[in-house]
Short mmCIF file of C-alpha atoms in Angstrom, two decimals:
data_model
loop_
_atom_site.label_atom_id
_atom_site.label_comp_id
_atom_site.label_asym_id
_atom_site.label_seq_id
_atom_site.Cartn_x
_atom_site.Cartn_y
_atom_site.Cartn_z
CA MET A 17 23.37 -12.74 17.74
CA ILE A 18 20.88 -9.90 17.55
CA THR A 19 18.71 -10.30 20.64
CA THR A 20 15.15 -9.08 21.09
CA GLU A 21 16.29 -6.29 23.38
CA ASN A 22 19.10 -5.19 21.04
CA ALA A 23 16.76 -5.21 18.05
CA PHE A 24 14.19 -3.07 19.87
CA TRP A 25 16.74 -0.48 20.97
CA ASP A 26 18.43 -0.46 17.55
CA MET A 27 15.06 0.34 15.95
CA VAL A 28 14.36 3.03 18.55
CA VAL A 29 17.76 4.67 18.08
CA PHE A 30 18.01 4.46 14.28
CA ILE A 31 14.44 4.44 12.92
CA PHE A 32 12.44 6.30 15.57
CA PRO A 33 14.15 9.68 15.02
CA ILE A 34 13.26 9.50 11.31
CA VAL A 35 9.65 8.63 12.08
CA LEU A 36 9.54 11.38 14.71
CA LEU A 37 10.93 13.98 12.33
CA ILE A 38 8.52 13.06 9.52
CA ASN A 39 5.66 13.05 12.02
CA LEU A 40 6.52 16.48 13.43
CA LEU A 41 6.72 18.01 9.95
CA ARG A 42 3.08 17.12 9.35
CA LYS A 43 0.33 19.34 10.67
CA LYS A 44 -1.52 17.16 13.15
CA THR A 45 -3.00 17.52 16.59
CA ILE A 46 -0.94 16.62 19.63
CA THR A 47 -3.14 13.54 20.10
CA GLU A 48 -2.43 12.38 16.55
CA HIS A 49 1.32 12.90 17.07
CA LEU A 50 1.20 10.88 20.30
CA VAL A 51 -0.77 8.07 18.63
CA ILE A 52 1.82 7.84 15.83
CA ILE A 53 4.72 7.85 18.29
CA ILE A 54 3.15 5.24 20.56
CA THR A 55 2.19 3.11 17.55
CA THR A 56 5.75 3.26 16.21
CA ILE A 57 7.23 2.17 19.53
CA TYR A 58 4.62 -0.62 19.80
CA LEU A 59 5.43 -1.88 16.28
CA PHE A 60 9.15 -1.93 17.14
CA GLY A 61 8.36 -4.02 20.20
CA LEU A 62 6.07 -6.32 18.22
CA ILE A 63 8.75 -6.96 15.60
CA ALA A 64 11.42 -7.46 18.27
CA VAL A 65 9.31 -9.98 20.22
CA THR A 66 7.99 -11.99 17.27
CA ILE A 67 11.05 -12.14 14.98
CA PHE A 68 14.17 -11.86 17.12
CA PRO A 69 16.62 -13.23 18.24
CA VAL A 70 18.39 -13.53 14.89
CA PRO A 71 21.76 -15.26 14.73
CA ILE A 72 24.52 -13.27 13.07
CA ASP A 73 26.71 -16.30 12.51
CA SER A 74 25.29 -18.31 9.60
CA LYS A 75 27.20 -21.38 10.87
CA ILE A 76 24.72 -21.63 13.74
CA MET A 77 21.81 -21.89 11.33
CA VAL A 78 23.65 -24.40 9.12
CA GLU A 79 24.14 -26.54 12.22
CA TYR A 80 20.44 -26.25 13.08
CA LYS A 81 19.56 -27.32 9.55
CA LYS A 82 21.89 -30.36 9.76
CA GLN A 83 20.25 -31.39 13.03
CA GLY A 84 16.77 -31.04 11.51
CA PHE A 85 15.61 -28.16 13.68
CA GLY A 86 12.78 -26.16 12.20
CA ALA A 87 9.46 -24.60 13.02
CA SER A 88 7.22 -26.71 15.22
CA ILE A 89 3.67 -26.56 13.93
CA ASN A 90 0.50 -27.12 15.96
CA PHE A 91 -2.91 -27.12 14.28
CA VAL A 92 -4.74 -28.68 17.26
CA PRO A 93 -6.61 -25.95 19.18
CA PHE A 94 -5.72 -25.60 22.88
CA ARG A 95 -2.97 -28.26 22.78
CA SER A 96 -0.09 -25.90 23.54
CA ILE A 97 -2.20 -23.81 25.93
CA MET A 98 -3.00 -26.89 28.01
CA GLY A 99 0.58 -28.15 27.72
CA SER A 100 2.06 -24.89 28.93
CA LEU A 101 -0.51 -24.47 31.72
CA ASN A 102 0.30 -28.00 32.93
CA HIS A 103 4.05 -27.30 32.84
CA SER A 104 5.85 -28.09 36.09
CA TYR A 105 6.92 -24.46 36.39
CA PHE A 106 3.73 -22.37 36.26
CA MET A 107 5.51 -19.26 34.92
CA VAL A 108 6.07 -20.99 31.55
CA GLY A 109 2.34 -21.32 30.96
CA LEU A 110 1.56 -17.92 32.41
CA ARG A 111 4.18 -16.25 30.20
CA ASN A 112 2.97 -18.05 27.08
CA VAL A 113 -0.75 -17.41 27.60
CA LEU A 114 -0.45 -13.83 28.91
CA GLY A 115 2.22 -12.95 26.37
CA ASN A 116 0.04 -14.05 23.47
CA LEU A 117 -3.03 -12.33 24.93
CA LEU A 118 -1.14 -9.06 25.40
CA LEU A 119 0.73 -9.16 22.08
CA LEU A 120 -2.06 -7.65 19.97
CA LEU A 121 -4.09 -5.95 22.73
CA PRO A 122 -2.53 -2.52 21.99
CA PHE A 123 -3.25 -3.04 18.29
CA GLY A 124 -6.92 -3.65 19.14
CA ILE A 125 -6.98 -0.35 21.04
CA LEU A 126 -5.38 1.40 18.06
CA ILE A 127 -7.89 -0.06 15.58
CA GLY A 128 -10.71 1.05 17.89
CA TYR A 129 -9.22 4.53 18.01
CA LYS A 130 -8.71 4.72 14.24
CA ARG A 131 -12.23 3.39 13.57
CA LEU A 132 -11.14 1.72 10.34
CA ASN A 133 -14.48 -0.03 10.13
CA LYS A 134 -17.64 0.14 12.23
CA SER A 135 -18.20 -3.62 12.03
CA MET A 136 -16.81 -5.41 15.08
CA ILE A 137 -16.52 -8.64 13.06
CA ILE A 138 -14.35 -6.94 10.40
CA ASN A 139 -12.20 -5.35 13.10
CA ILE A 140 -11.71 -8.73 14.81
CA GLY A 141 -10.84 -10.09 11.35
CA ILE A 142 -8.07 -7.46 11.19
CA GLY A 143 -6.71 -8.84 14.48
CA LEU A 144 -6.92 -12.43 13.21
CA ALA A 145 -5.25 -11.48 9.91
CA SER A 146 -2.46 -9.69 11.81
CA SER A 147 -1.85 -12.77 13.92
CA ILE A 148 -1.80 -14.97 10.79
CA VAL A 149 0.80 -12.67 9.20
CA ILE A 150 2.98 -12.93 12.34
CA GLU A 151 2.72 -16.74 12.41
CA LEU A 152 3.44 -17.03 8.67
CA ALA A 153 6.45 -14.71 8.99
CA GLN A 154 7.81 -16.83 11.84
CA TRP A 155 7.26 -20.02 9.84
CA VAL A 156 8.86 -18.72 6.63
CA LEU A 157 11.83 -17.14 8.42
CA THR A 158 12.36 -20.31 10.47
CA ASP A 159 11.92 -22.54 7.41
CA ARG A 160 14.56 -20.50 5.55
CA TYR A 161 16.80 -20.60 8.65
CA PHE A 162 16.92 -16.81 8.99
CA ILE A 163 15.80 -16.93 12.63
CA PHE A 164 16.04 -19.42 15.45
CA PRO A 165 13.31 -22.07 15.30
CA ARG A 166 9.92 -20.67 16.30
CA SER A 167 6.60 -22.40 16.71
CA VAL A 168 3.64 -21.86 14.43
CA ASP A 169 0.63 -22.45 16.61
CA ILE A 170 -3.15 -22.24 16.24
CA ASP A 171 -3.25 -21.39 19.95
CA ASP A 172 -1.18 -18.27 19.26
CA LEU A 173 -3.80 -17.24 16.69
CA ILE A 174 -6.58 -17.84 19.20
CA LEU A 175 -4.87 -15.96 22.06
CA ASN A 176 -3.65 -13.09 19.85
CA THR A 177 -7.15 -12.62 18.43
CA ILE A 178 -8.73 -12.70 21.89
CA GLY A 179 -6.16 -10.14 23.09
CA PHE A 180 -6.84 -7.93 20.06
CA THR A 181 -10.60 -8.19 20.75
CA PHE A 182 -10.06 -7.25 24.42
CA GLY A 183 -8.06 -4.21 23.31
CA TYR A 184 -10.75 -3.20 20.82
CA LEU A 185 -13.49 -3.60 23.45
CA ILE A 186 -11.46 -1.73 26.09
CA TYR A 187 -11.19 1.22 23.71
CA MET A 188 -14.87 1.12 22.73
CA VAL A 189 -16.07 0.96 26.36
CA ALA A 190 -13.62 3.67 27.52
CA ASN A 191 -14.62 5.86 24.60
CA LYS A 192 -18.32 5.43 25.39
CA ILE A 193 -17.76 6.26 29.08
CA PHE A 194 -15.68 9.31 28.15
CA LYS A 195 -18.31 10.55 25.68
CA ASN A 196 -21.13 10.04 28.21
CA THR A 197 -19.16 11.82 30.94
CA ARG A 198 -18.41 14.70 28.59
CA LYS A 199 -22.05 14.96 27.46
CA THR A 200 -23.19 14.96 31.10
CA ARG A 201 -20.80 17.83 31.92
CA ILE A 202 -22.00 19.82 28.92
CA LEU A 203 -25.67 19.23 29.80
CA ARG A 204 -25.04 20.23 33.43
CA GLY A 205 -23.39 23.42 32.22
CA ILE A 206 -26.35 24.17 29.91
CA SER A 207 -28.92 23.50 32.65
CA ARG A 208 -27.09 25.89 34.98
CA GLY A 209 -27.21 28.58 32.37
CA HIS A 210 -23.48 28.61 31.57
#
């Protein structure tokens, strides 16, 4: 079986050097290089967490198919959130809710940084669309028995989109504070005659 951890490190070892080399051959600022490197590592983690583990032995998946295992689907908002928060072991709910909130938070920061669109609604739509793609990939791969059964859940869409929005807002607020602080320093320097 290819586990989440193995998949992540395999991508880092085999794909990251190629991305790094291509990135370093381009003329970019150090900040742009860092953003590309961090984004690449984040995407590896995102793929590893949302798609893996993947069984290597096809017999396992044939057995799952015989037993009727497949993707569980929830279209009722807040059902799985409430179910996991009411779980007898509180860490199950905490892991599910926080994990889904944090999953796309870095992507929200990245979209804020890249300023793909000035409209907050369109940027939140990018987060929602990304979450939909993840859920559809999990459903299709589970339905085709390529990965262990995963859930397709409206609550994941809600939490992922909220997390993306938090990330986007964190970047926008931090950027505004940084710009205001920088402008204040420049104005102080000008008023002192520097």
